[in-house]
PDB file of C-alpha atoms and ligand atoms in Angstrom:
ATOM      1  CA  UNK S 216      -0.982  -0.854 -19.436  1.00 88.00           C
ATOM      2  CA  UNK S 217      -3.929  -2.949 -18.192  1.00 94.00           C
ATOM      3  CA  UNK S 218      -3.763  -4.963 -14.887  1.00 97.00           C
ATOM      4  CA  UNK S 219      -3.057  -8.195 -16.454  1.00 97.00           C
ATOM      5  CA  UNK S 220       0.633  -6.423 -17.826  1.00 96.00           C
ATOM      6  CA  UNK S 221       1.056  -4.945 -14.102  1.00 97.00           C
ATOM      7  CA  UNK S 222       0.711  -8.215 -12.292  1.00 97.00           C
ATOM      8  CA  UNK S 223       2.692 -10.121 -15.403  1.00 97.00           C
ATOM      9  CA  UNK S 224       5.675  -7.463 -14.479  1.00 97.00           C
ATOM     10  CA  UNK S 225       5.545  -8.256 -11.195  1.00 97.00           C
ATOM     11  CA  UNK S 226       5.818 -12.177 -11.438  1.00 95.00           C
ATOM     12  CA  UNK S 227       9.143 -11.548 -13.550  1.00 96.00           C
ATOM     13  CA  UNK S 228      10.466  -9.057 -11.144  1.00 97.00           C
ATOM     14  CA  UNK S 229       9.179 -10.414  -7.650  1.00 97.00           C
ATOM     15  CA  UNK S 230       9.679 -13.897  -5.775  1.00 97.00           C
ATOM     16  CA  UNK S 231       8.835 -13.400  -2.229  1.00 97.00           C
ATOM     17  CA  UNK S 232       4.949 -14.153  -1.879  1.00 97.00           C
ATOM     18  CA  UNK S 233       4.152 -11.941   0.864  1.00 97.00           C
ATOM     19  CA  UNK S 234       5.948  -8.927  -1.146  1.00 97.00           C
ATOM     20  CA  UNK S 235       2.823  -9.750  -4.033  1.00 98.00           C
ATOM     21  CA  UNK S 236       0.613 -10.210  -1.436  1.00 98.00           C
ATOM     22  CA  UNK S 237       1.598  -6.823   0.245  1.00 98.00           C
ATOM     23  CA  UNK S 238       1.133  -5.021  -3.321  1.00 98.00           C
ATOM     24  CA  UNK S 239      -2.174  -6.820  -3.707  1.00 98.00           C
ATOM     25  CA  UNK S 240      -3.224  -5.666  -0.771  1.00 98.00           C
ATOM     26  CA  UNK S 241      -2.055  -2.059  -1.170  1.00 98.00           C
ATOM     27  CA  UNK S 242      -3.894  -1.717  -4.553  1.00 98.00           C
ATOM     28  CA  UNK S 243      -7.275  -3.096  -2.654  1.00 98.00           C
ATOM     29  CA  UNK S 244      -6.961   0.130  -0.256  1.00 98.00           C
ATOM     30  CA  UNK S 245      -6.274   2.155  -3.121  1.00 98.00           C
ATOM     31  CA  UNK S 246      -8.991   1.270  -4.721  1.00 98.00           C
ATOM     32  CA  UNK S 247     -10.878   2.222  -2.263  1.00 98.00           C
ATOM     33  CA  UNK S 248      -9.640   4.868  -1.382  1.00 98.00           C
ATOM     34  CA  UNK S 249     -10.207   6.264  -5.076  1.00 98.00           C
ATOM     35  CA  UNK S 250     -13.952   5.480  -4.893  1.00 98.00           C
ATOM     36  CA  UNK S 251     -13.847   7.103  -1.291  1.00 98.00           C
ATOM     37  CA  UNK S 252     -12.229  10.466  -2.817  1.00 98.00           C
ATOM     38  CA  UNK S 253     -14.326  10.174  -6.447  1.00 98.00           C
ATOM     39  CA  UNK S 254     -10.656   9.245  -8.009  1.00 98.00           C
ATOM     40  CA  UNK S 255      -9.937   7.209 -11.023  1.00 98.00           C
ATOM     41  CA  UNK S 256     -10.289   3.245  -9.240  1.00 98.00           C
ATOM     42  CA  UNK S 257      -7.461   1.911 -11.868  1.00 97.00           C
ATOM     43  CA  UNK S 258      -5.151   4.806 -11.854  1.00 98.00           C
ATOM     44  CA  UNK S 259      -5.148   4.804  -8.038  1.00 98.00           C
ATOM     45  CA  UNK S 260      -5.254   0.665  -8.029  1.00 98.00           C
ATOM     46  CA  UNK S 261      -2.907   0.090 -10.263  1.00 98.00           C
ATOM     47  CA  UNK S 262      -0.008   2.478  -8.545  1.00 98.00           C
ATOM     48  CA  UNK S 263      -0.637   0.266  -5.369  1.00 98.00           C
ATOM     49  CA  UNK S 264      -0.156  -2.374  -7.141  1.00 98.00           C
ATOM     50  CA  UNK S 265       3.266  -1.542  -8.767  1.00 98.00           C
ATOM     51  CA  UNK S 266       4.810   0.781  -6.134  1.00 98.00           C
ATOM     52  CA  UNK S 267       7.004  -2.217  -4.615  1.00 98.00           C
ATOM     53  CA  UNK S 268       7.663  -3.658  -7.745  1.00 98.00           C
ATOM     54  CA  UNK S 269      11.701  -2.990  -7.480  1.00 97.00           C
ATOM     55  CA  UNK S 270      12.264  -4.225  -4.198  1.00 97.00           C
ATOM     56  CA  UNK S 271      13.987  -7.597  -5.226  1.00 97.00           C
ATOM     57  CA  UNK S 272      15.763  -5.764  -8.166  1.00 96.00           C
ATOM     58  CA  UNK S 273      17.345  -2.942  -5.475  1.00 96.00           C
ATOM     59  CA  UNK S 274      18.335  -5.702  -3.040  1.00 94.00           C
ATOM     60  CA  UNK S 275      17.671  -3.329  -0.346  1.00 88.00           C
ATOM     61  CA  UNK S 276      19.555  -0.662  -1.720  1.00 94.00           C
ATOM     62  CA  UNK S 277      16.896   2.797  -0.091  1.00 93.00           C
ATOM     63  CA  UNK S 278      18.777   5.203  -2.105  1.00 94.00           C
ATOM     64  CA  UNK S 279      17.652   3.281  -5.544  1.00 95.00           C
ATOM     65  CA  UNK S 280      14.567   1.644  -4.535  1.00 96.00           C
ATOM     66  CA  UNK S 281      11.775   3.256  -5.837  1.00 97.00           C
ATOM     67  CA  UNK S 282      13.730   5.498  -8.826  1.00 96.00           C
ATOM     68  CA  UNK S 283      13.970   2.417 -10.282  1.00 97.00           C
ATOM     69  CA  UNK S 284      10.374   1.449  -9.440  1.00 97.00           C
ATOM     70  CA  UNK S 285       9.411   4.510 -11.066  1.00 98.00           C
ATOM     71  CA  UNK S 286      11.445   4.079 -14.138  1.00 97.00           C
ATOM     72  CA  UNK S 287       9.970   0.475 -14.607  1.00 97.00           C
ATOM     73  CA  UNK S 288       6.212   1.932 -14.032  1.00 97.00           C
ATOM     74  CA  UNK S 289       7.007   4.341 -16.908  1.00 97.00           C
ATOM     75  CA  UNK S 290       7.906   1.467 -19.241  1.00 96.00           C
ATOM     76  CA  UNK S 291       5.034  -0.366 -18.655  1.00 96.00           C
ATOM     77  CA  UNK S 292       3.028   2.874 -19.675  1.00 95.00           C
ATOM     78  CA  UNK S 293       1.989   4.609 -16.507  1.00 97.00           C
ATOM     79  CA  UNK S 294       1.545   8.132 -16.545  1.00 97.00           C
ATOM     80  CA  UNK S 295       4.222  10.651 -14.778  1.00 97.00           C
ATOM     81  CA  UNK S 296       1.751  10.962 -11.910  1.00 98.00           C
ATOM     82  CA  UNK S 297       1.516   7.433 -11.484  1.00 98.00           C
ATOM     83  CA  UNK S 298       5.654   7.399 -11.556  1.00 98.00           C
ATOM     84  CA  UNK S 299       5.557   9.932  -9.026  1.00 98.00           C
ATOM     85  CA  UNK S 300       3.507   8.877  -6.649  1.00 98.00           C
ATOM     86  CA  UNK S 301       5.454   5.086  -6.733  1.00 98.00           C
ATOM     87  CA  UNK S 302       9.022   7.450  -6.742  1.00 97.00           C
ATOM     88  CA  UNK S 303       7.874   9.339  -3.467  1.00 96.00           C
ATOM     89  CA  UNK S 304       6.797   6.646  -1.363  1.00 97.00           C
ATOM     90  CA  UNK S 305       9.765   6.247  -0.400  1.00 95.00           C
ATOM     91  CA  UNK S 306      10.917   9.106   2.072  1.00 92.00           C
ATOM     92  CA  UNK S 307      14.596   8.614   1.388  1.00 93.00           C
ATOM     93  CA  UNK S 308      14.819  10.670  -1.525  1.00 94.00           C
ATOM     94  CA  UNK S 309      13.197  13.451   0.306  1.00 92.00           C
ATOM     95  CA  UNK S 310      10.478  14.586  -2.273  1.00 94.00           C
ATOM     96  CA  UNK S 311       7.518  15.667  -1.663  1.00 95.00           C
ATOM     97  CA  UNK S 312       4.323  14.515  -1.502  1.00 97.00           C
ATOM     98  CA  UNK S 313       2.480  17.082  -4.137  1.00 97.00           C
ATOM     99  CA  UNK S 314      -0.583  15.266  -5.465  1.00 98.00           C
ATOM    100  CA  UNK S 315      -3.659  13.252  -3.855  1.00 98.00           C
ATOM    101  CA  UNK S 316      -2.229   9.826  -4.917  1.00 98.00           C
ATOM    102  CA  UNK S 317       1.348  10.811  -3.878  1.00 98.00           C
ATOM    103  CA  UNK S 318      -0.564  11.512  -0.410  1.00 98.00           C
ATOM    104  CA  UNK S 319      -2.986   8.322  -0.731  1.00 98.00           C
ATOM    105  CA  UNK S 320       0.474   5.544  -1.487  1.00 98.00           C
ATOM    106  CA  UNK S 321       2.097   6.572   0.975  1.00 98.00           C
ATOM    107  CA  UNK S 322      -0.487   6.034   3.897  1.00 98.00           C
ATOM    108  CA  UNK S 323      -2.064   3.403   2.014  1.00 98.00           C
ATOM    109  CA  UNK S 324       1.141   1.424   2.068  1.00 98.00           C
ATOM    110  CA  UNK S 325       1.747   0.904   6.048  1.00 98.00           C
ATOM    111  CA  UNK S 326      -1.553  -0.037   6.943  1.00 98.00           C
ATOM    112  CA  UNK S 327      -1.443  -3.050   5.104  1.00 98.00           C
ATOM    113  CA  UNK S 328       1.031  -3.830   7.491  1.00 98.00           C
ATOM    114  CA  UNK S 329      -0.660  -3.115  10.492  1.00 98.00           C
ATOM    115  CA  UNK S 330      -3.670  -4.846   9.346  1.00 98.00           C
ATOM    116  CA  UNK S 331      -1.803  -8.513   8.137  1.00 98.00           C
ATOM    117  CA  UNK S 332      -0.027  -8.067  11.747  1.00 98.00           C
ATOM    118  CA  UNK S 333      -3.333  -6.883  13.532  1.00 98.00           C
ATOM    119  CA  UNK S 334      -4.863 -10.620  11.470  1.00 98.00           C
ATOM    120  CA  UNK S 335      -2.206 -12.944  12.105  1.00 97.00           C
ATOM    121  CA  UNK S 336      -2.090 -12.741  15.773  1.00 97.00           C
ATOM    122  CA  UNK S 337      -5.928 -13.565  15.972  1.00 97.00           C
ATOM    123  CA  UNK S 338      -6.375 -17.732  16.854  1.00 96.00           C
ATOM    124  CA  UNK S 339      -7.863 -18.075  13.741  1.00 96.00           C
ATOM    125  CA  UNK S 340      -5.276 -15.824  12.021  1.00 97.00           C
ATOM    126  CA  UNK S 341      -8.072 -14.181   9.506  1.00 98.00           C
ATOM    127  CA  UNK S 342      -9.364 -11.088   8.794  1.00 98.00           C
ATOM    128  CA  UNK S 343     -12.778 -12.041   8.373  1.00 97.00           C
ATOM    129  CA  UNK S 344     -13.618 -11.364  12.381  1.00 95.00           C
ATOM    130  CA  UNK S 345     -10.977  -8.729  12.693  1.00 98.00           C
ATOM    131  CA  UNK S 346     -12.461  -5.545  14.053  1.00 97.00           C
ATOM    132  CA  UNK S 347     -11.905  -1.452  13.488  1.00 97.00           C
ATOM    133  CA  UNK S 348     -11.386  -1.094  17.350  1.00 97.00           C
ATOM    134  CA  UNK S 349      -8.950  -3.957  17.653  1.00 97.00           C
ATOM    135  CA  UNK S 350      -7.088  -2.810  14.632  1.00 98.00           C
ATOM    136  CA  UNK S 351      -6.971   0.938  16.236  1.00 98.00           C
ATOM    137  CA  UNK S 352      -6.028  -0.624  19.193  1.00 98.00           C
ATOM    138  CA  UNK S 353      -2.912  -2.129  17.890  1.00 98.00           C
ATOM    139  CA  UNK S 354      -2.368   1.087  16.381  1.00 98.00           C
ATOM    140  CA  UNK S 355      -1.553   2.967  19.544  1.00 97.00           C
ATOM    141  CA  UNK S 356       0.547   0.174  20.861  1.00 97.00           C
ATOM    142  CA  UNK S 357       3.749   0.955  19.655  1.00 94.00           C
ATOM    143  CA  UNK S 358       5.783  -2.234  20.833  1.00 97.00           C
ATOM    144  CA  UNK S 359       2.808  -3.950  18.539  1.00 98.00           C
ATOM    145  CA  UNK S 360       4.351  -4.616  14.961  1.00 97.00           C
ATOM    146  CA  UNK S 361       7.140  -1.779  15.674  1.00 97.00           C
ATOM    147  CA  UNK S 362       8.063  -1.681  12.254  1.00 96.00           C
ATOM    148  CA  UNK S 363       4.818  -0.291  10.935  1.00 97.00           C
ATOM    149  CA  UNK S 364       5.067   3.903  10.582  1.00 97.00           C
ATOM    150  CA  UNK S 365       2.292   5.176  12.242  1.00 98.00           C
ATOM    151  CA  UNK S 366       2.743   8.384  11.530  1.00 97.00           C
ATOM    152  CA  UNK S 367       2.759   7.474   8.198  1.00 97.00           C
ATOM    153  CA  UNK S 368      -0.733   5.652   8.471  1.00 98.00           C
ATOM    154  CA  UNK S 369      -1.594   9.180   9.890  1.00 98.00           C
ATOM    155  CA  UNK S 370      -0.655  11.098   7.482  1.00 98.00           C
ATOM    156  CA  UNK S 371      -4.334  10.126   5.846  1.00 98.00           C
ATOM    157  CA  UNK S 372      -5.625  13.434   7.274  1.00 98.00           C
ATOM    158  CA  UNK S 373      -3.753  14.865   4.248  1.00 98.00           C
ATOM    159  CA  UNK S 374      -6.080  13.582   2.056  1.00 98.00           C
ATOM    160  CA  UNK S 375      -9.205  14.372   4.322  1.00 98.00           C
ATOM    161  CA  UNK S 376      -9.631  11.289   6.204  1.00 98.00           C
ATOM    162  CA  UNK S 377     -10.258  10.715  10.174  1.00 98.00           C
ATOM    163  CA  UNK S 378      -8.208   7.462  11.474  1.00 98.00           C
ATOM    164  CA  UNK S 379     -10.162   5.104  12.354  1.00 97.00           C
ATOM    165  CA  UNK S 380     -12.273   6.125   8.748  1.00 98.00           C
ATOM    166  CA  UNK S 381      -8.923   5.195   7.275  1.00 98.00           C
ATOM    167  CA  UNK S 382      -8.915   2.278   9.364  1.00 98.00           C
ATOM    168  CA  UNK S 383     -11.818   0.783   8.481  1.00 98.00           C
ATOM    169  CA  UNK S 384     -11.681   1.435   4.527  1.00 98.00           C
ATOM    170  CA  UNK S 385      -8.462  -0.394   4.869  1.00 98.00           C
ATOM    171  CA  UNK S 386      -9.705  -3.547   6.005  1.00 98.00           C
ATOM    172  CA  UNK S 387     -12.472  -3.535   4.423  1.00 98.00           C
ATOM    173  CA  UNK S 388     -10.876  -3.193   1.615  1.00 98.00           C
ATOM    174  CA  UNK S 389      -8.420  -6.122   2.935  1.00 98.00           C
ATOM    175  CA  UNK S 390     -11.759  -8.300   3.844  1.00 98.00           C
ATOM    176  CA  UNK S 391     -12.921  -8.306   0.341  1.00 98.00           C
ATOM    177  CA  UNK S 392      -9.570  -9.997  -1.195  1.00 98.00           C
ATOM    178  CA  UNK S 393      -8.683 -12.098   1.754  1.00 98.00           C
ATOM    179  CA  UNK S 394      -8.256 -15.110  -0.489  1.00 98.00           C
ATOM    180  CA  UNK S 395      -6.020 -14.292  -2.225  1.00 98.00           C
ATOM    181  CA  UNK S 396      -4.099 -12.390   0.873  1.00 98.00           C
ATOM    182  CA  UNK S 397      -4.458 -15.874   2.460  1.00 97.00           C
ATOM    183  CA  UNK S 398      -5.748 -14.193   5.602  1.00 97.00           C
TER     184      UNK S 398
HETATM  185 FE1  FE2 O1737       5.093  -1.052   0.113  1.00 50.39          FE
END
């Protein structure tokens, strides 16, 4: 499967823009964080990409969301690792997090959040002038974007990075496809 299939898959499966946009902004960080960690960029890239792909399908159904994500990423020819890693992202099934890119989409995923959130309450609502320390900021205020796990975001120190590091190779990694994020 190359990324062209991926995003083709997710077009026929996925409706709500900011759902894509969230995936495309997921497989920026984990793209990064691949070249970070000396991973493969396109294994790690492309699981971000996918890992949400069953959302519409499950109609927020927790307890199948994700299986069926997994099961979909297999058909379009990911490996079992990639499978797993979209399959334990979400906590509900209660498996754990065994390899690095289990580890990596599951922080990866909530600080996309946090970022968009930490963006759209700028004037200008953009990322381009959004900063680390504003973004870690809004990280330790907890009524800010309530939703967003931190301890989840935290969890990076499983796969060896610092916060704010994490932070900061997030948006980054945000910045560089803000077009298309329309941020
Ligand atoms: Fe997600």
């Amino acid at each position: 499967m190359n990324r062209k299939e991926a995003l083709n898959s997710i077009k026929a499966n996925v409706e709500n823009e900011n759902l894509v946009k969230h995936m495309l902004a997921t497989e920026a960080i984990m793209r990064a964080l691949a070249r970070h960690l000396g991973e493969d960029d396109e294994e790690w890239g492309l699981t971000g990409l996918l890992h949400d792909i069953d959302v519409e399908l499950t109609e927020g159904d927790m307890s199948s969301h994700s299986k069926l994500g997994a099961d979909l990423a297999r058909e379009l020819g990911t490996s079992e690792v990639m499978a797993h890693a979209i399959l334990c992202h979400n906590e509900v099934h209660g498996i754990s997090l065994e390899t690095k890119l289990d580890k990596a989409l599951f922080c990866a995923d909530p600080l996309t959040g946090l970022i968009t959130a930490a963006a759209l309450v700028r004037p200008d609502k953009k990322l381009a002038g959004l900063e680390v320390k504003s973004v870690s900021k809004r990280f330790k205020e907890k009524s800010f974007a309530a939703g967003v796990n931190r301890q989840q975001i935290s969890q990076c120190s499983e796969i060896g990075l610092e916060l704010d590091e994490f932070i900061e190779l997030g948006l980054v990694a945000m910045q560089g496809i803000a077009a298309e994020l329309g941020l």
